[in-house]
Short mmCIF file of C-alpha atoms and ligand atoms in Angstrom, two decimals:
data_model
loop_
_atom_site.label_atom_id
_atom_site.label_comp_id
_atom_site.label_asym_id
_atom_site.label_seq_id
_atom_site.Cartn_x
_atom_site.Cartn_y
_atom_site.Cartn_z
CA UNK A 647 30.92 -14.79 3.41
CA UNK A 648 32.54 -11.46 2.81
CA UNK A 649 30.93 -8.39 4.30
CA UNK A 650 31.06 -6.56 0.97
CA UNK A 651 28.80 -9.19 -0.66
CA UNK A 652 25.71 -7.63 0.94
CA UNK A 653 23.76 -4.40 0.81
CA UNK A 654 24.07 -3.00 4.34
CA UNK A 655 21.96 0.05 3.40
CA UNK A 656 24.13 2.32 5.54
CA UNK A 657 22.85 5.49 3.84
CA UNK A 658 19.25 4.55 4.71
CA UNK A 659 20.29 3.69 8.26
CA UNK A 660 22.14 6.97 8.80
CA UNK A 661 19.25 8.97 7.31
CA UNK A 662 16.76 7.21 9.62
CA UNK A 663 18.88 7.91 12.68
CA UNK A 664 19.09 11.62 11.79
CA UNK A 665 15.39 11.83 10.88
CA UNK A 666 14.34 10.34 14.21
CA UNK A 667 16.95 12.21 16.21
CA UNK A 668 18.10 8.89 17.72
CA UNK A 669 20.94 9.36 20.21
CA UNK A 670 21.51 5.70 21.05
CA UNK A 671 21.48 3.00 18.36
CA UNK A 672 21.68 -0.81 18.61
CA UNK A 673 23.04 -3.15 15.92
CA UNK A 674 22.31 -6.88 15.73
CA UNK A 675 24.10 -8.91 13.07
CA UNK A 676 24.11 -12.65 12.24
CA UNK A 677 27.08 -14.68 13.50
CA UNK A 678 28.88 -14.77 10.13
CA UNK A 679 28.89 -10.97 9.86
CA UNK A 680 30.06 -10.01 13.32
CA UNK A 681 33.51 -9.38 11.84
CA UNK A 682 32.18 -6.27 10.10
CA UNK A 683 29.97 -5.08 12.99
CA UNK A 684 32.54 -2.76 14.56
CA UNK A 685 33.40 -1.04 11.29
CA UNK A 686 29.69 -0.40 10.68
CA UNK A 687 29.27 0.90 14.23
CA UNK A 688 32.23 3.26 13.78
CA UNK A 689 30.90 4.66 10.51
CA UNK A 690 27.38 5.21 11.87
CA UNK A 691 28.68 6.81 15.04
CA UNK A 692 31.04 9.12 13.15
CA UNK A 693 28.40 10.33 10.69
CA UNK A 694 25.40 10.64 13.02
CA UNK A 695 26.99 11.41 16.39
CA UNK A 696 24.88 8.65 17.99
CA UNK A 697 26.20 6.17 20.54
CA UNK A 698 26.21 2.79 18.79
CA UNK A 699 25.97 -0.49 20.73
CA UNK A 700 26.61 -3.83 19.00
CA UNK A 701 24.72 -6.86 20.34
CA UNK A 702 27.20 -9.56 21.35
CA UNK A 703 24.47 -12.17 21.66
CA UNK A 704 23.54 -14.80 19.09
CA UNK A 705 21.34 -13.75 16.20
CA UNK A 706 19.85 -16.69 14.30
CA UNK A 707 16.67 -15.21 12.89
CA UNK A 708 13.99 -12.55 13.11
CA UNK A 709 12.66 -14.60 16.02
CA UNK A 710 15.80 -13.64 17.89
CA UNK A 711 15.56 -9.89 18.61
CA UNK A 712 17.89 -8.72 21.37
CA UNK A 713 15.05 -7.41 23.52
CA UNK A 714 17.26 -6.28 26.39
CA UNK A 715 19.34 -4.17 24.05
CA UNK A 716 16.10 -2.85 22.53
CA UNK A 717 15.09 -1.42 25.91
CA UNK A 718 18.17 0.82 26.14
CA UNK A 719 18.38 2.18 22.59
CA UNK A 720 16.25 4.56 20.51
CA UNK A 721 16.48 2.33 17.38
CA UNK A 722 17.65 -1.26 16.97
CA UNK A 723 18.78 -2.32 13.47
CA UNK A 724 18.41 -6.07 13.03
CA UNK A 725 20.41 -7.31 10.00
CA UNK A 726 19.99 -10.35 7.81
CA UNK A 727 16.34 -11.28 8.28
CA UNK A 728 12.86 -10.19 7.23
CA UNK A 729 10.35 -8.94 9.73
CA UNK A 730 8.84 -11.74 11.84
CA UNK A 731 5.04 -11.46 11.82
CA UNK A 732 4.74 -13.73 14.85
CA UNK A 733 7.08 -12.01 17.23
CA UNK A 734 6.43 -12.80 20.87
CA UNK A 735 8.04 -11.18 23.84
CA UNK A 736 9.52 -13.35 26.58
CA UNK A 737 9.89 -10.43 28.93
CA UNK A 738 6.30 -9.94 29.94
CA UNK A 739 4.92 -8.03 26.96
CA UNK A 740 3.12 -11.01 25.39
CA UNK A 741 -0.66 -10.94 25.72
CA UNK A 742 -1.83 -14.31 27.06
CA UNK A 743 0.94 -16.08 25.19
CA UNK A 744 -0.52 -14.87 21.87
CA UNK A 745 1.71 -13.49 19.10
CA UNK A 746 2.11 -9.73 18.84
CA UNK A 747 0.97 -9.08 15.29
CA UNK A 748 3.05 -7.35 12.63
CA UNK A 749 1.48 -3.92 12.96
CA UNK A 750 2.01 -4.01 16.72
CA UNK A 751 5.76 -4.51 16.45
CA UNK A 752 7.36 -1.36 17.87
CA UNK A 753 8.85 0.86 15.19
CA UNK A 754 12.01 0.81 17.26
CA UNK A 755 13.22 -2.44 15.60
CA UNK A 756 14.12 -1.98 11.95
CA UNK A 757 15.04 -4.88 9.68
CA UNK A 758 17.89 -4.63 7.18
CA UNK A 759 17.48 -7.64 4.91
CA UNK A 760 21.09 -7.82 3.69
CA UNK A 761 20.41 -8.58 0.06
CA UNK A 762 23.31 -10.26 -1.65
CA UNK A 763 25.14 -8.36 -4.39
CA UNK A 764 26.58 -11.60 -5.81
CA UNK A 765 25.31 -12.75 -9.23
CA UNK A 766 23.41 -16.02 -8.65
CA UNK A 767 23.30 -17.04 -12.33
CA UNK A 768 26.69 -18.87 -12.51
CA UNK A 769 25.83 -21.01 -9.44
CA UNK A 770 22.38 -21.81 -10.85
CA UNK A 771 23.91 -22.68 -14.26
CA UNK A 772 26.14 -25.23 -12.50
CA UNK A 773 23.32 -26.65 -10.42
CA UNK A 774 20.77 -26.92 -13.19
CA UNK A 775 22.55 -29.91 -14.77
CA UNK A 776 21.63 -31.92 -11.65
CA UNK A 777 17.90 -31.43 -12.20
CA UNK A 778 16.38 -34.70 -13.41
CA UNK A 779 12.72 -33.78 -13.88
CA UNK A 780 11.05 -31.08 -15.97
CA UNK A 781 9.44 -29.05 -13.20
CA UNK A 782 11.42 -27.52 -10.39
CA UNK A 783 10.30 -25.56 -7.33
CA UNK A 784 12.54 -22.53 -6.87
CA UNK A 785 13.31 -21.16 -3.41
CA UNK A 786 15.94 -19.02 -1.69
CA UNK A 787 16.88 -17.39 1.57
CA UNK A 788 16.04 -13.70 1.82
CA UNK A 789 19.57 -12.73 0.71
CA UNK A 790 18.91 -14.05 -2.81
CA UNK A 791 15.13 -14.01 -3.12
CA UNK A 792 15.16 -10.78 -5.18
CA UNK A 793 17.13 -12.64 -7.89
CA UNK A 794 14.85 -15.66 -8.27
CA UNK A 795 13.47 -14.44 -11.60
CA UNK A 796 17.05 -14.51 -12.95
CA UNK A 797 17.39 -18.10 -11.75
CA UNK A 798 14.07 -18.88 -13.43
CA UNK A 799 15.44 -17.61 -16.74
CA UNK A 800 18.58 -19.79 -16.40
CA UNK A 801 16.37 -22.82 -15.71
CA UNK A 802 14.17 -22.00 -18.73
CA UNK A 803 17.28 -21.89 -20.97
CA UNK A 804 18.01 -25.44 -19.78
CA UNK A 805 14.56 -26.50 -21.03
CA UNK A 806 12.97 -26.82 -17.57
CA UNK A 807 10.14 -24.96 -15.92
CA UNK A 808 10.57 -23.31 -12.53
CA UNK A 809 7.72 -22.59 -10.12
CA UNK A 810 8.09 -19.97 -7.39
CA UNK A 811 5.65 -20.69 -4.56
CA UNK A 812 3.92 -18.36 -2.11
CA UNK A 813 4.84 -18.63 1.55
CA UNK A 814 1.93 -19.30 3.87
CA UNK A 815 3.32 -18.52 7.32
CA UNK A 816 6.25 -16.39 8.44
CA UNK A 817 7.98 -15.47 5.15
CA UNK A 818 7.64 -12.08 3.48
CA UNK A 819 8.46 -12.86 -0.17
CA UNK A 820 7.39 -15.43 -2.76
CA UNK A 821 9.96 -18.22 -2.90
CA UNK A 822 11.53 -17.26 0.42
CA UNK A 823 12.25 -20.02 2.95
CA UNK A 824 13.09 -19.94 6.64
CA UNK A 825 14.35 -22.86 8.70
CA UNK A 826 10.88 -22.93 10.29
CA UNK A 827 8.81 -22.13 7.20
CA UNK A 828 9.21 -24.11 3.99
CA UNK A 829 5.66 -23.49 2.81
CA UNK A 830 6.85 -21.76 -0.39
CA UNK A 831 8.54 -25.06 -1.39
CA UNK A 832 5.18 -26.88 -1.43
CA UNK A 833 4.51 -26.49 -5.14
CA UNK A 834 3.71 -29.06 -7.83
CA UNK A 835 7.19 -30.05 -9.06
CA UNK A 836 9.63 -32.96 -9.47
CA UNK A 837 12.50 -31.46 -7.44
CA UNK A 838 13.45 -28.27 -5.61
CA UNK A 839 16.27 -25.90 -6.46
CA UNK A 840 17.44 -23.93 -3.41
CA UNK A 841 19.63 -20.83 -3.77
CA UNK A 842 21.58 -20.06 -0.62
CA UNK A 843 24.29 -21.23 1.76
CA UNK A 844 24.54 -23.98 4.35
CA UNK A 845 22.68 -27.24 4.75
CA UNK A 846 19.95 -26.31 7.27
CA UNK A 847 17.46 -25.01 4.73
CA UNK A 848 17.92 -27.57 1.92
CA UNK A 849 17.92 -30.49 4.38
CA UNK A 850 14.76 -29.14 6.01
CA UNK A 851 13.08 -28.65 2.62
CA UNK A 852 13.90 -32.25 1.62
CA UNK A 853 12.46 -33.55 4.91
CA UNK A 854 9.36 -31.39 4.70
CA UNK A 855 8.51 -31.93 1.01
CA UNK A 856 9.92 -35.46 0.52
CA UNK A 857 11.55 -34.16 -2.66
CA UNK A 858 15.16 -34.19 -3.82
CA UNK A 859 16.75 -30.77 -3.24
CA UNK A 860 19.56 -29.32 -5.34
CA UNK A 861 21.32 -26.52 -3.47
CA UNK A 862 23.22 -23.82 -5.38
CA UNK A 863 25.49 -21.66 -3.23
CA UNK A 864 26.25 -18.37 -5.05
CA UNK A 865 29.14 -17.58 -2.66
CA UNK A 866 31.09 -20.86 -2.95
CA UNK A 867 29.66 -21.91 -6.35
CA UNK A 868 29.16 -25.36 -4.82
CA UNK A 869 26.21 -27.59 -5.77
CA UNK A 870 24.94 -30.03 -3.10
CA UNK A 871 22.25 -32.68 -3.28
CA UNK A 872 19.89 -33.54 -0.41
CA UNK A 873 18.00 -36.83 -0.67
CA UNK A 874 14.83 -36.96 1.46
CA UNK A 875 14.93 -40.72 2.12
CA UNK A 876 18.42 -40.57 3.66
CA UNK A 877 17.48 -37.61 5.84
CA UNK A 878 14.16 -39.10 6.89
CA UNK A 879 15.89 -42.38 7.89
CA UNK A 880 17.98 -40.42 10.42
CA UNK A 881 14.83 -38.99 11.95
CA UNK A 882 13.18 -42.44 12.07
CA UNK A 883 16.22 -43.66 14.02
CA UNK A 884 15.86 -40.78 16.52
CA UNK A 885 12.14 -41.51 16.95
CA UNK A 886 12.88 -45.23 17.38
CA UNK A 887 15.35 -44.43 20.18
CA UNK A 888 12.67 -42.42 21.99
CA UNK A 889 9.94 -45.07 21.78
CA UNK A 890 11.06 -46.70 25.05
CA UNK A 891 11.53 -43.41 26.92
CA UNK A 892 10.00 -43.30 30.41
CA UNK A 893 10.81 -39.62 30.98
CA UNK A 894 11.12 -36.57 28.71
CA UNK A 895 12.31 -32.98 29.00
CA UNK A 896 10.24 -30.60 26.88
CA UNK A 897 12.41 -27.69 25.80
CA UNK A 898 10.91 -24.20 25.60
CA UNK A 899 12.89 -21.64 23.59
CA UNK A 900 13.19 -18.35 25.45
CA UNK A 901 14.29 -16.29 22.44
CA UNK A 902 11.62 -13.82 21.37
CA UNK A 903 9.61 -15.49 18.61
CA UNK A 904 10.60 -19.05 19.49
CA UNK A 905 8.62 -19.45 22.72
CA UNK A 906 5.85 -22.03 22.20
CA UNK A 907 4.75 -22.17 25.81
CA UNK A 908 1.19 -23.36 25.20
CA UNK A 909 2.30 -26.16 22.82
CA UNK A 910 4.93 -27.27 25.35
CA UNK A 911 2.40 -27.43 28.20
CA UNK A 912 -0.06 -29.34 26.00
CA UNK A 913 2.68 -31.86 25.11
CA UNK A 914 3.57 -32.26 28.77
CA UNK A 915 -0.08 -32.99 29.63
CA UNK A 916 -0.36 -35.52 26.79
CA UNK A 917 2.89 -37.22 27.85
CA UNK A 918 1.75 -37.48 31.49
CA UNK A 919 -1.61 -38.88 30.34
CA UNK A 920 0.35 -41.63 28.54
CA UNK A 921 2.19 -42.52 31.73
CA UNK A 922 5.48 -40.70 31.05
CA UNK A 923 7.33 -38.39 33.40
CA UNK A 924 7.47 -35.06 31.58
CA UNK A 925 9.22 -31.83 32.59
CA UNK A 926 9.32 -28.34 31.08
CA UNK A 927 12.80 -26.84 30.61
CA UNK A 928 13.20 -23.23 29.42
CA UNK A 929 16.45 -22.11 27.82
CA UNK A 930 17.79 -19.64 25.27
CA UNK A 931 20.49 -21.75 23.61
CA UNK A 932 19.99 -25.48 23.18
CA UNK A 933 23.32 -27.27 23.39
CA UNK A 934 24.13 -30.80 24.54
CA UNK A 935 26.21 -29.35 27.39
CA UNK A 936 23.19 -27.50 28.80
CA UNK A 937 21.09 -30.67 28.73
CA UNK A 938 23.67 -33.01 30.29
CA UNK A 939 22.49 -32.58 33.88
CA UNK A 940 18.86 -33.54 33.24
CA UNK A 941 18.11 -37.18 34.02
CA UNK A 942 15.50 -37.91 31.37
CA UNK A 943 15.53 -40.45 28.52
CA UNK A 944 14.69 -38.03 25.68
CA UNK A 945 14.02 -34.37 24.91
CA UNK A 946 11.40 -32.64 22.78
CA UNK A 947 12.34 -29.40 21.06
CA UNK A 948 9.56 -26.82 20.75
CA UNK A 949 12.01 -23.98 19.89
CA UNK A 950 13.79 -23.34 16.57
CA UNK A 951 13.33 -26.44 14.35
CA UNK A 952 16.45 -25.75 12.29
CA UNK A 953 18.53 -27.13 15.14
CA UNK A 954 17.37 -30.70 14.32
CA UNK A 955 20.54 -31.36 12.34
CA UNK A 956 22.70 -30.65 15.41
CA UNK A 957 20.56 -32.92 17.57
CA UNK A 958 21.64 -36.00 15.57
CA UNK A 959 24.96 -35.79 17.45
CA UNK A 960 23.40 -35.54 20.92
CA UNK A 961 23.66 -38.70 23.07
CA UNK A 962 19.95 -38.61 23.95
CA UNK A 963 17.28 -38.33 21.25
CA UNK A 964 15.84 -34.84 20.69
CA UNK A 965 12.53 -34.94 18.83
CA UNK A 966 10.42 -32.33 17.12
CA UNK A 967 6.81 -31.76 18.21
CA UNK A 968 5.48 -33.91 15.32
CA UNK A 969 7.98 -36.68 16.07
CA UNK A 970 7.03 -36.76 19.74
CA UNK A 971 3.34 -36.94 18.80
CA UNK A 972 4.21 -40.09 16.81
CA UNK A 973 5.89 -41.53 19.93
CA UNK A 974 2.76 -40.72 21.95
CA UNK A 975 0.54 -42.36 19.33
CA UNK A 976 -1.17 -39.01 18.71
CA UNK A 977 0.02 -38.75 15.10
CA UNK A 978 0.44 -41.41 12.43
CA UNK A 979 3.85 -42.03 10.80
CA UNK A 980 2.29 -41.05 7.46
CA UNK A 981 1.50 -37.57 8.83
CA UNK A 982 4.94 -37.06 10.38
CA UNK A 983 6.02 -34.43 7.84
CA UNK A 984 2.74 -32.50 7.59
S1 LIG B 2420 14.37 -21.11 11.65
FE1 LIG B 2420 14.76 -20.77 13.80
S2 LIG B 2420 16.15 -18.98 13.81
FE2 LIG B 2420 15.15 -19.04 11.80
S3 LIG B 2420 13.33 -17.72 12.02
FE3 LIG B 2420 12.68 -19.85 12.41
S4 LIG B 2420 12.79 -20.10 14.64
FE4 LIG B 2420 14.02 -18.29 14.08
#
């Protein structure tokens, strides 16, 4: 992904810094755009006179604000995501574990959505031939969501009807999806057309909706197909491997916005009530290496759900909250994806 394929809104950023008289500025960019971070920092610093500090930590979503950096700057610009209405602080600012609502988010963190400047129509034209039914749900990541009406027109020219759904949880725009919020894909349709890059979102949409997903990547022009039955089978295998577990580690994400402490404690209590050994493990990054030392039979992930695809390769099963509830007999298999 080339840095010049996005609107970085540098004029708005520089104007805001001057307007607020900010002397120290933080920048947080997604992994794929760290290559352009230093050039952006240099330009901002040169034109505003502010000290600019780039976050070297991971940045996977709006749930992932660099809160330590935030404490030492006057403004923190967080690129690539929309504002997270359920931001929680893991550094003592959370009130009784409850989310800090949108209007309470300090004005210090400003979101730069990084809208793509790439024309999505050619990729959608290629992908549309893969649509089998007449009605298609149309979704995109925030980078392309502003262009969904153009995609709708392309689909109409192919004689199909596109439906753009409203998001119910953490998304800001109609048709927008996050790895943890596919609610805008729950529309009456035969299939889903996803506009964006990578496999996390389309695979998650297929799992969540049970519908075939056609993914159109405007950057690579590649079309990919995600079949729900194949993906669901992999999750059934993971659940099956955990059915005999005698001990579990329940993982709590310590990134701001991913910490589901109450849900994790409730799961631990339910697991103990069913005769399992259950432990709470808090961590920022979930990798197999970090879990190696823990002598349990399975793990339950209460942090970012988009990591599920990586977990397939872990030696021990890592289940989602819903999947673990199936193991505990608290949820039926039919309600696994609800
Ligand atoms: S999918 Fe994961 S990284 Fe993205 S917003 Fe949700 S919790 Fe954060």
